[in-house]
Amino acid sequence: MNNRVNPGFKKELQKFGMSEQWNECFHCGNCTAICPLSENEVLFPRKGIRVIQMGLKDKLASYVEPWMCYYCGECSETCPRDANPGELMMTLRRYLTSVYDWTGMSRKFYTSKWWELSYILFFALLVIVLFLIYLPLRPDAYLMVNESGGVMLNHLVAGISGDQFIRIIEFGDWAMAIIVAFILVSNILNMFYKIILSNKSFKVPFYAYFTEFWRLIYNFVTQSKFSKCDDKNYWVGHMLLMTGYTTMFILVVVALPAFQTEKVVDWYNWQRLLGYYATFGILFFLTVVTIGRIRKKDIKLQYSHSTDWLFIIMLGLTTITGIVLHIFRLAGLPAATYYMYILHLAILVPMIMVEVPFSKWSHLAYRPFAIYFSRLKQVALSKQYSTGLAPAI
Amino acid sequence: MNKIPSVGIYFHYENNGYSNGLNKQKIEKYSDQIPGVRYIGNSHDLPPIDKNIFIEKLKGSRVSKLLIAGYDPGMVKPFFTRIMSESGLDPTNITLCNFRDYGIMGRADEQMAESLIYCAVMTVNPDEIINKVVKQKNQDTLVIGGGIAGIQASLEIANSNHKVSLLERTGTIGGHMAMFDKTFPTLDCAACILTPKMVDVGLHPNIDLMTYSEVKEVTGGPGNYKVKILKKARRVDLKTCIGCGICSEKCPAKASSEFDAGTTLRKAIYIPFPQAVPNKYLIDEKSCIYVTKGKCGVCAKVCPANAVRLDEQDQEIEITVGNIVVATGFKTFDAGKVANFGYGTFPNVLTSLELERLVNAAGPTGGNITQRTKDKKGNWIFTEEGAEPESVAIIHCVGSRDVNNHQYCSRVCCMYSLKLAHLVSEKLPDARITEYYIDIRAFGKGYEEFYERIKQEGIEMIRGRTAKIEERNGKLHLRSEDIINNKLIESEVDMVILAVGLEPREDAQSLAKMLGIDTNKDGWFEEANYLTDPTSTHSGGITIAGVCQGPKDIPDTVAQASAAACSVIQNLITKKNKTLDKTVLISLVEEYVNKLSEITEDQI
Ligand SMILES: Cc1cc2nc3c(=O)[nH]c(=O)nc-3n(C[C@H](O)[C@H](O)[C@H](O)COP(=O)(O)OP(=O)(O)OC[C@H]3O[C@@H](n4cnc5c(N)ncnc54)[C@H](O)[C@@H]3O)c2cc1C
Ligand code: SF4
Ligand code: SF4
Ligand code: SF4
Ligand code: SF4
């Protein structure tokens, strides 16, 4: 591995987040010791600072530790030099996302607002144009109200049946899911290469790939590492968002025909209850984080990257348009429902196209994989170093 | 007979806030009305400086000389040299008057600035004039604070045959040093060095020792300070008390012992420690039952010398001195402020000062290092019988080198931690002793060698600041990163020592105000010049010594105290102030200068 010292590297890193505050660090080790998630063989965040201060760019590409950090902020609060190591871990997650992403889009989005905005606008317009041209509102849409007064959402489009409409949307869903999944999976493979394969200093025993696999599943579902942080509320908030988002995702992609029903089903039916839960979870998280980012009291919310705001805005708009759509539907306003539906998708689609493969939501996938990879590495190292003495840094 | 030349005056200011408090208009107005002076401008009025304006101003006037006053006027001298020659004037005729040299920075210093300008206009030496105006009248010296710094300074001055009044707030002199068993790096017995000096102070014919006293008010100026002193009631007569201690034996009231850093209790009538100077008892009115509730009086009844004066009242006296040495020392950082270490919650997390008392043979446990145990009433106390700790961790930099507390390094804690590790291992050879440090600062003569020696003794040194202490099953649980060995350490120990830093006394600010001296941003007293004049202040006749000027160890403290005494003696012998007094009256300066050179308007 090329471990040349590259002093200019910190300039590059600056684009991904905070200023050079971390350079204040005098390596006291407080942050590593206070971090509830740091453990032997996976020491962070101090060692990360060392790596950057020395400008070891390639070393950093194989550095999995930032993914172990759930940003509880304890290290930054107690750092005697105000070096803000927690925020550095956040910055590194952004940076690493761009390292894993072979398409280069992630890097563009993180380093330039305009790139990201144009990309979003492109997809938004695409959705709107496709709808208006190929799925126009039927002239007699006002008739599409059922006996309980709700709008028959699937029958608003001229010239096709409800079933056809659902199938078209479903097709769009799956197409999007496949593209996104393809990028994400190839990025994860790239990550695997960077962390495990390219690192010649250890060799993972074959059986470990299987014995450690359950961790991947477990961590994905429970986010259990998170609950180790002293701030339990934070874990609850994050869990709400995670489960809410995943529920919504399953509802609109996998179970679309059951979710987007002909009639508005009664409120106690599972589709509606799940939908409400998901909406509540996302809204709750959004409110807390937005207030936090504006107030800047909580150390982990003091620095907001432009992508953080964009994410909050997109998610907020998606949720709000979803709610309004629901209200219009209940109120029996077919035309309004139709346009709100387009608007909803025009925000949702670009959000998914940006966030899932290239930005925040990709962390959801990188995190459990990082834990998996780091376990692999640990298993490999424990075979090699009996005393736990790994090379310094 | 001086002839007043016509002088142009320009003010050069800086923009870094140093002189924000100074009323510049007032000074400019003053200088404008000095006969023969013509105001040319200042750097605030005219940014950026326009050459032609000045050339015009100078050409049209009868100015033959230019005075540049303000901060670092040398910076603009080349510019004005050119202007002078372009205006057809003698370019060498420029005088600089640098306010910074005289520490002029605030409102109180305006008269000093005016004096400097007046002297410069009259081409007389300001140092000489100002010293003539403020004469060294009084030959006595006041030393505030009776720690090792105050003791050293008092002895030096007294030995040069000058009178000293030594003022100490507590019942005895000695300060922090008296609390220690041994001192680094020589491991000399602290008492063996300090006690003879303390006794010297007590017996010295030239030293008037005032313990249990405080400064209330300081007026006057250098050479003639009037100091109001509050002599708190000791309630035991110093002359008649024979120090037998019967009163203390019988006294029913107890309070936490200051001298033992709170590790044990003392009586309400007490002597701080057996070697105290003066070696006399005193009553602490906060805990005495007679003072608080009006009954008891046992001590007065049992005293064989009839020395107890239960109804004695505080007294105020006024003395006049020429010079003042400030040596008020420090207090240790309040370890309770670092919540993660649980000081005050976990009984066996101690401060270094508490350990100093534990290792001391005259301490609460007779020099046995034991853990705190619960007594019958449920209080955690130290006793000689307590269990000896099997493992001790010492944590460095508590309250220092930390933006959340003090950013500065306290300078002595690395070394005293090494010393304490040595003392503990001497007494408990089987104990596991570990030091957690960020960097070891062993900066002095023989210090690095001392560090090496301690390492040889088997003390474990771990580079990594401890982040957290928790109590689990009566053991203290530490978490640190071992940076050198690249691992996380979770260790269990019986006792944790926090190497607390040094910080200014609570009353440092108010004392500084009273004395008219400055403090730096951390609250330490500010010296005239850190490199070249570390004991003088900008107030003439007031010097500082010891830790009150900034953290330092005993050798440095003693050196600085001797240096401060030297400044005082210099003032006393030459009968003028080494540093000028800034609170000079401009009217006196004018009067004095004018007497030197009787000038009349038509001579201009
Ligand atoms: C735990 C510990 C261990 C140490 N061990 C060593 C060591 O081994 N070797 C070493 O070289 N250094 C050691 N030091 C440093 C040493 O304590 C100081 O260098 C030294 O005590 C400074 O002396 P001082 O006279 O300036 O201050 P102090 O000792 O604090 O004395 C100041 C005196 O002034 C009095 N005073 C304060 N305010 C007023 C007031 N307003 N009016 C009247 N009187 C007042 C106080 O009562 C006190 O008596 C140690 C420090 C600590 C905390
Ligand atoms: S706590 Fe701060 S100064 Fe200490 S190692 Fe961590 S980042 Fe550096
Ligand atoms: S923010 Fe929390 S989880 Fe992240 S490195 Fe700091 S202490 Fe560890
Ligand atoms: S009068 Fe006060 S000092 Fe004297 S014995 Fe009673 S409590 Fe103690
Ligand atoms: S002397 Fe040592 S322990 Fe004290 S503050 Fe400085 S580095 Fe820390």
Coordinates of N, CA and C in Angstrom, one line a residue, chain B residues 448-580:
Chain B
E448 N 14.6 15.8 34.4 CA 14.5 14.7 33.5 C 15.1 13.4 34.2
E449 N 16.2 13.7 34.8 CA 16.9 12.6 35.5 C 16.0 12.0 36.6
F450 N 15.2 12.9 37.3 CA 14.3 12.4 38.3 C 13.2 11.5 37.6
Y451 N 12.7 11.9 36.5 CA 11.7 11.2 35.8 C 12.3 9.8 35.4
E452 N 13.5 9.8 34.9 CA 14.1 8.5 34.6 C 14.2 7.6 35.8
R453 N 14.6 8.2 36.9 CA 14.7 7.4 38.1 C 13.4 6.8 38.5
I454 N 12.3 7.6 38.5 CA 11.0 7.1 38.9 C 10.6 6.0 38.0
K455 N 10.9 6.1 36.7 CA 10.6 5.0 35.8 C 11.3 3.7 36.1
Q456 N 12.6 3.9 36.5 CA 13.4 2.8 36.9 C 12.8 2.1 38.1
E457 N 12.1 2.9 39.0 CA 11.6 2.3 40.2 C 10.4 1.4 39.9
G458 N 10.0 1.4 38.7 CA 8.9 0.4 38.4 C 7.5 1.1 38.4
I459 N 7.5 2.4 38.3 CA 6.2 3.1 38.2 C 5.8 3.0 36.7
E460 N 4.5 2.6 36.5 CA 4.0 2.4 35.1 C 3.6 3.8 34.6
M461 N 4.1 4.1 33.4 CA 3.8 5.4 32.8 C 2.9 5.1 31.6
I462 N 1.8 5.7 31.5 CA 0.9 5.5 30.4 C 0.6 6.8 29.7
R463 N 0.9 6.9 28.4 CA 0.5 8.1 27.7 C -0.9 8.0 27.2
G464 N -1.7 8.8 27.9 CA -3.1 8.8 27.5 C -3.9 9.4 28.7
R465 N -4.8 10.4 28.3 CA -5.5 11.0 29.4 C -6.7 10.1 29.8
T466 N -6.9 9.9 31.0 CA -8.0 9.1 31.5 C -9.3 9.9 31.2
A467 N -10.3 9.2 30.7 CA -11.5 9.9 30.3 C -12.6 9.8 31.4
K468 N -12.5 8.7 32.1 CA -13.7 8.5 32.9 C -13.3 7.6 34.1
I469 N -13.9 7.9 35.3 CA -13.7 7.0 36.4 C -15.1 6.6 36.9
E470 N -15.3 5.3 37.1 CA -16.5 4.8 37.6 C -16.3 3.9 38.8
E471 N -17.3 3.7 39.6 CA -17.1 2.9 40.8 C -17.9 1.6 40.6
R472 N -17.2 0.5 40.6 CA -17.9 -0.8 40.5 C -17.4 -1.7 41.6
N473 N -18.3 -2.2 42.4 CA -18.0 -3.1 43.6 C -16.9 -2.5 44.4
G474 N -16.9 -1.3 44.7 CA -15.9 -0.7 45.6 C -14.6 -0.4 45.0
K475 N -14.4 -0.8 43.7 CA -13.2 -0.6 43.0 C -13.4 0.6 42.1
L476 N -12.3 1.3 41.8 CA -12.4 2.4 40.8 C -12.0 1.9 39.5
H477 N -12.9 2.2 38.5 CA -12.7 1.7 37.2 C -12.3 2.8 36.2
L478 N -11.1 2.6 35.6 CA -10.6 3.7 34.7 C -10.6 3.3 33.3
R479 N -10.9 4.3 32.4 CA -10.8 4.0 31.0 C -9.9 5.0 30.3
S480 N -8.8 4.5 29.7 CA -7.9 5.4 29.0 C -7.4 4.7 27.7
E481 N -6.9 5.6 26.9 CA -6.2 5.0 25.7 C -4.7 5.0 26.0
D482 N -4.1 3.8 25.8 CA -2.7 3.7 25.9 C -2.1 4.0 24.5
I483 N -1.7 5.2 24.3 CA -1.4 5.6 23.0 C -0.1 4.9 22.5
I484 N 0.9 4.8 23.3 CA 2.1 4.2 22.9 C 2.0 2.7 22.6
N485 N 1.2 2.0 23.3 CA 1.0 0.6 23.1 C -0.2 0.3 22.3
N486 N -0.9 1.4 21.8 CA -2.0 1.2 20.8 C -3.1 0.3 21.4
K487 N -3.6 0.6 22.6 CA -4.7 -0.2 23.0 C -5.6 0.6 24.0
L488 N -6.7 0.1 24.3 CA -7.6 0.7 25.3 C -7.3 0.0 26.6
I489 N -7.3 0.9 27.7 CA -7.0 0.3 29.0 C -8.2 0.4 29.8
E490 N -8.7 -0.6 30.4 CA -9.8 -0.6 31.4 C -9.2 -1.2 32.6
S491 N -8.8 -0.4 33.6 CA -8.2 -1.0 34.7 C -8.9 -0.7 36.0
E492 N -8.7 -1.5 37.0 CA -9.4 -1.3 38.3 C -8.3 -1.0 39.3
V493 N -8.6 0.1 40.1 CA -7.6 0.4 41.1 C -8.4 0.7 42.4
D494 N -7.6 0.8 43.5 CA -8.2 1.1 44.8 C -8.3 2.6 45.1
M495 N -7.3 3.3 44.5 CA -7.2 4.8 44.8 C -6.8 5.5 43.6
V496 N -7.4 6.7 43.4 CA -7.1 7.5 42.2 C -6.6 8.9 42.8
I497 N -5.5 9.4 42.3 CA -5.0 10.7 42.7 C -5.2 11.6 41.5
L498 N -5.8 12.7 41.7 CA -6.0 13.7 40.6 C -4.9 14.8 40.8
A499 N -4.1 14.9 39.8 CA -3.0 15.9 39.8 C -3.6 17.3 39.4
V500 N -4.2 17.9 40.4 CA -5.0 19.2 40.1 C -4.0 20.3 39.8
G501 N -4.4 21.2 38.9 CA -3.6 22.3 38.5 C -3.6 23.4 39.6
L502 N -2.9 24.5 39.3 CA -2.9 25.7 40.1 C -3.8 26.7 39.5
E503 N -4.5 27.5 40.3 CA -5.2 28.6 39.8 C -5.1 29.8 40.7
P504 N -5.4 31.0 40.2 CA -5.3 32.2 41.1 C -6.3 32.1 42.3
R505 N -5.9 32.8 43.3 CA -6.8 32.8 44.5 C -8.1 33.5 44.1
E506 N -9.2 33.2 44.9 CA -10.5 33.8 44.7 C -10.4 35.4 44.7
D507 N -9.6 35.9 45.6 CA -9.6 37.3 45.8 C -8.5 38.0 45.0
A508 N -7.9 37.3 44.0 CA -6.8 37.8 43.2 C -7.2 39.1 42.5
Q509 N -8.4 39.0 41.9 CA -8.9 40.2 41.1 C -9.1 41.4 42.0
S510 N -9.8 41.2 43.1 CA -10.1 42.4 44.0 C -8.8 42.9 44.6
L511 N -7.8 42.0 44.9 CA -6.6 42.5 45.4 C -5.8 43.3 44.3
A512 N -5.9 42.8 43.1 CA -5.2 43.5 42.0 C -5.8 44.9 41.8
K513 N -7.1 45.0 42.0 CA -7.8 46.3 41.8 C -7.3 47.2 42.9
M514 N -7.3 46.7 44.1 CA -6.9 47.5 45.3 C -5.5 48.0 45.1
L515 N -4.6 47.2 44.5 CA -3.2 47.6 44.4 C -3.0 48.4 43.1
G516 N -4.0 48.4 42.2 CA -3.8 49.0 40.9 C -2.8 48.2 40.0
I517 N -2.7 46.9 40.1 CA -1.9 46.1 39.2 C -2.8 45.3 38.3
D518 N -2.2 44.8 37.3 CA -3.0 44.1 36.2 C -3.0 42.6 36.5
T519 N -4.0 41.9 35.9 CA -4.0 40.5 35.9 C -4.1 40.1 34.4
N520 N -3.6 38.9 34.1 CA -3.7 38.4 32.7 C -5.0 37.7 32.5
K521 N -5.3 37.1 31.4 CA -6.6 36.6 31.1 C -6.9 35.4 32.0
D522 N -5.9 34.8 32.6 CA -6.2 33.6 33.5 C -6.3 34.1 34.9
G523 N -6.0 35.4 35.2 CA -6.1 35.9 36.5 C -4.9 36.0 37.3
W524 N -3.7 35.6 36.7 CA -2.4 35.7 37.4 C -2.0 37.2 37.3
F525 N -1.3 37.7 38.3 CA -0.8 39.0 38.3 C 0.2 39.3 37.2
E526 N 0.0 40.4 36.5 CA 0.8 40.7 35.3 C 2.1 41.4 35.7
E527 N 3.2 40.9 35.1 CA 4.5 41.5 35.4 C 4.7 42.6 34.4
A528 N 5.7 43.5 34.7 CA 6.0 44.6 33.7 C 6.5 44.1 32.4
N529 N 7.4 43.2 32.4 CA 7.9 42.6 31.2 C 8.3 41.1 31.5
Y530 N 7.6 40.2 30.8 CA 7.8 38.8 31.2 C 9.3 38.4 31.0
L531 N 9.9 38.9 30.0 CA 11.3 38.4 29.7 C 12.3 39.2 30.6
T532 N 12.1 40.5 30.7 CA 13.2 41.3 31.3 C 12.9 41.8 32.6
D533 N 11.7 41.8 33.0 CA 11.4 42.4 34.3 C 10.2 41.6 35.0
P534 N 10.4 40.4 35.3 CA 9.3 39.5 35.7 C 8.8 39.7 37.1
T535 N 9.4 40.6 37.9 CA 8.8 40.8 39.2 C 8.2 42.1 39.4
S536 N 8.5 43.1 38.5 CA 7.9 44.4 38.7 C 6.5 44.4 38.1
T537 N 5.7 45.4 38.5 CA 4.4 45.6 37.9 C 4.4 47.0 37.3
H538 N 3.3 47.4 36.7 CA 3.3 48.8 36.1 C 3.0 49.8 37.2
S539 N 2.7 49.3 38.4 CA 2.5 50.3 39.5 C 3.9 50.4 40.2
G540 N 4.5 51.5 40.3 CA 5.8 51.7 40.9 C 5.7 51.2 42.3
G541 N 6.8 50.6 42.8 CA 6.9 50.2 44.2 C 6.1 48.9 44.5
I542 N 5.4 48.4 43.5 CA 4.7 47.1 43.8 C 5.3 46.0 43.0
T543 N 5.8 45.0 43.7 CA 6.4 43.8 43.0 C 5.6 42.6 43.3
I544 N 5.8 41.6 42.4 CA 5.1 40.3 42.6 C 6.1 39.2 42.6
A545 N 5.8 38.1 43.4 CA 6.7 37.0 43.5 C 5.9 35.7 43.8
G546 N 6.4 34.6 43.2 CA 5.8 33.3 43.5 C 4.7 33.0 42.5
V547 N 3.9 32.1 43.0 CA 2.9 31.5 42.0 C 1.8 32.6 41.7
C548 N 1.6 33.6 42.5 CA 0.6 34.6 42.2 C 0.9 35.2 40.8
Q549 N 2.1 35.1 40.4 CA 2.4 35.7 39.1 C 2.2 34.7 38.0
G550 N 2.2 33.4 38.3 CA 2.0 32.3 37.3 C 2.6 31.1 37.9
P551 N 2.1 29.9 37.5 CA 2.5 28.6 38.1 C 4.0 28.5 38.0
K552 N 4.6 28.0 39.1 CA 6.0 27.7 39.2 C 6.3 26.9 40.4
D553 N 7.4 26.2 40.4 CA 7.8 25.3 41.5 C 8.5 26.1 42.6
I554 N 9.0 25.4 43.6 CA 9.6 26.1 44.7 C 10.9 26.8 44.3
P555 N 11.8 26.1 43.6 CA 13.0 26.8 43.2 C 12.8 28.1 42.5
D556 N 11.9 28.1 41.5 CA 11.6 29.3 40.8 C 10.9 30.4 41.7
T557 N 10.1 29.9 42.6 CA 9.4 30.8 43.5 C 10.4 31.6 44.3
V558 N 11.3 30.8 44.9 CA 12.3 31.4 45.7 C 13.2 32.4 44.9
A559 N 13.6 32.0 43.7 CA 14.4 32.9 42.9 C 13.7 34.2 42.6
Q560 N 12.4 34.0 42.3 CA 11.6 35.2 42.0 C 11.4 36.1 43.2
A561 N 11.3 35.5 44.4 CA 11.1 36.2 45.6 C 12.3 37.0 45.9
S562 N 13.5 36.4 45.7 CA 14.7 37.1 45.9 C 14.9 38.3 44.9
A563 N 14.5 38.0 43.7 CA 14.5 39.1 42.7 C 13.6 40.2 43.0
A564 N 12.4 39.9 43.6 CA 11.5 41.0 44.0 C 12.1 41.8 45.1
A565 N 12.7 41.1 46.0 CA 13.3 41.8 47.2 C 14.4 42.7 46.7
C566 N 15.2 42.2 45.6 CA 16.2 43.0 45.1 C 15.7 44.3 44.5
S567 N 14.5 44.2 43.8 CA 13.9 45.5 43.2 C 13.6 46.4 44.4
V568 N 13.0 45.8 45.4 CA 12.6 46.7 46.6 C 13.8 47.4 47.2
I569 N 14.9 46.6 47.4 CA 16.1 47.1 48.0 C 16.7 48.2 47.1
Q570 N 16.7 48.0 45.8 CA 17.1 49.0 44.9 C 16.4 50.3 45.0
N571 N 15.0 50.2 45.1 CA 14.2 51.3 45.3 C 14.6 52.1 46.6
L572 N 14.8 51.2 47.7 CA 15.1 51.8 49.0 C 16.4 52.5 49.0
I573 N 17.4 52.0 48.3 CA 18.7 52.6 48.3 C 18.8 53.8 47.4
T574 N 18.3 53.7 46.2 CA 18.4 54.8 45.3 C 17.3 55.9 45.6
K575 N 16.4 55.5 46.4 CA 15.2 56.4 46.8 C 14.4 56.8 45.6
K576 N 14.4 55.9 44.6 CA 13.5 56.2 43.5 C 13.0 54.9 43.0
N577 N 11.9 54.9 42.2 CA 11.3 53.7 41.7 C 12.0 53.1 40.5
K578 N 12.2 51.8 40.6 CA 12.7 51.1 39.4 C 11.8 51.2 38.2
T579 N 10.5 50.9 38.5 CA 9.6 51.2 37.4 C 8.8 52.5 37.8
L580 N 8.5 53.2 36.8 CA 7.8 54.5 37.0 C 6.4 54.3 37.5

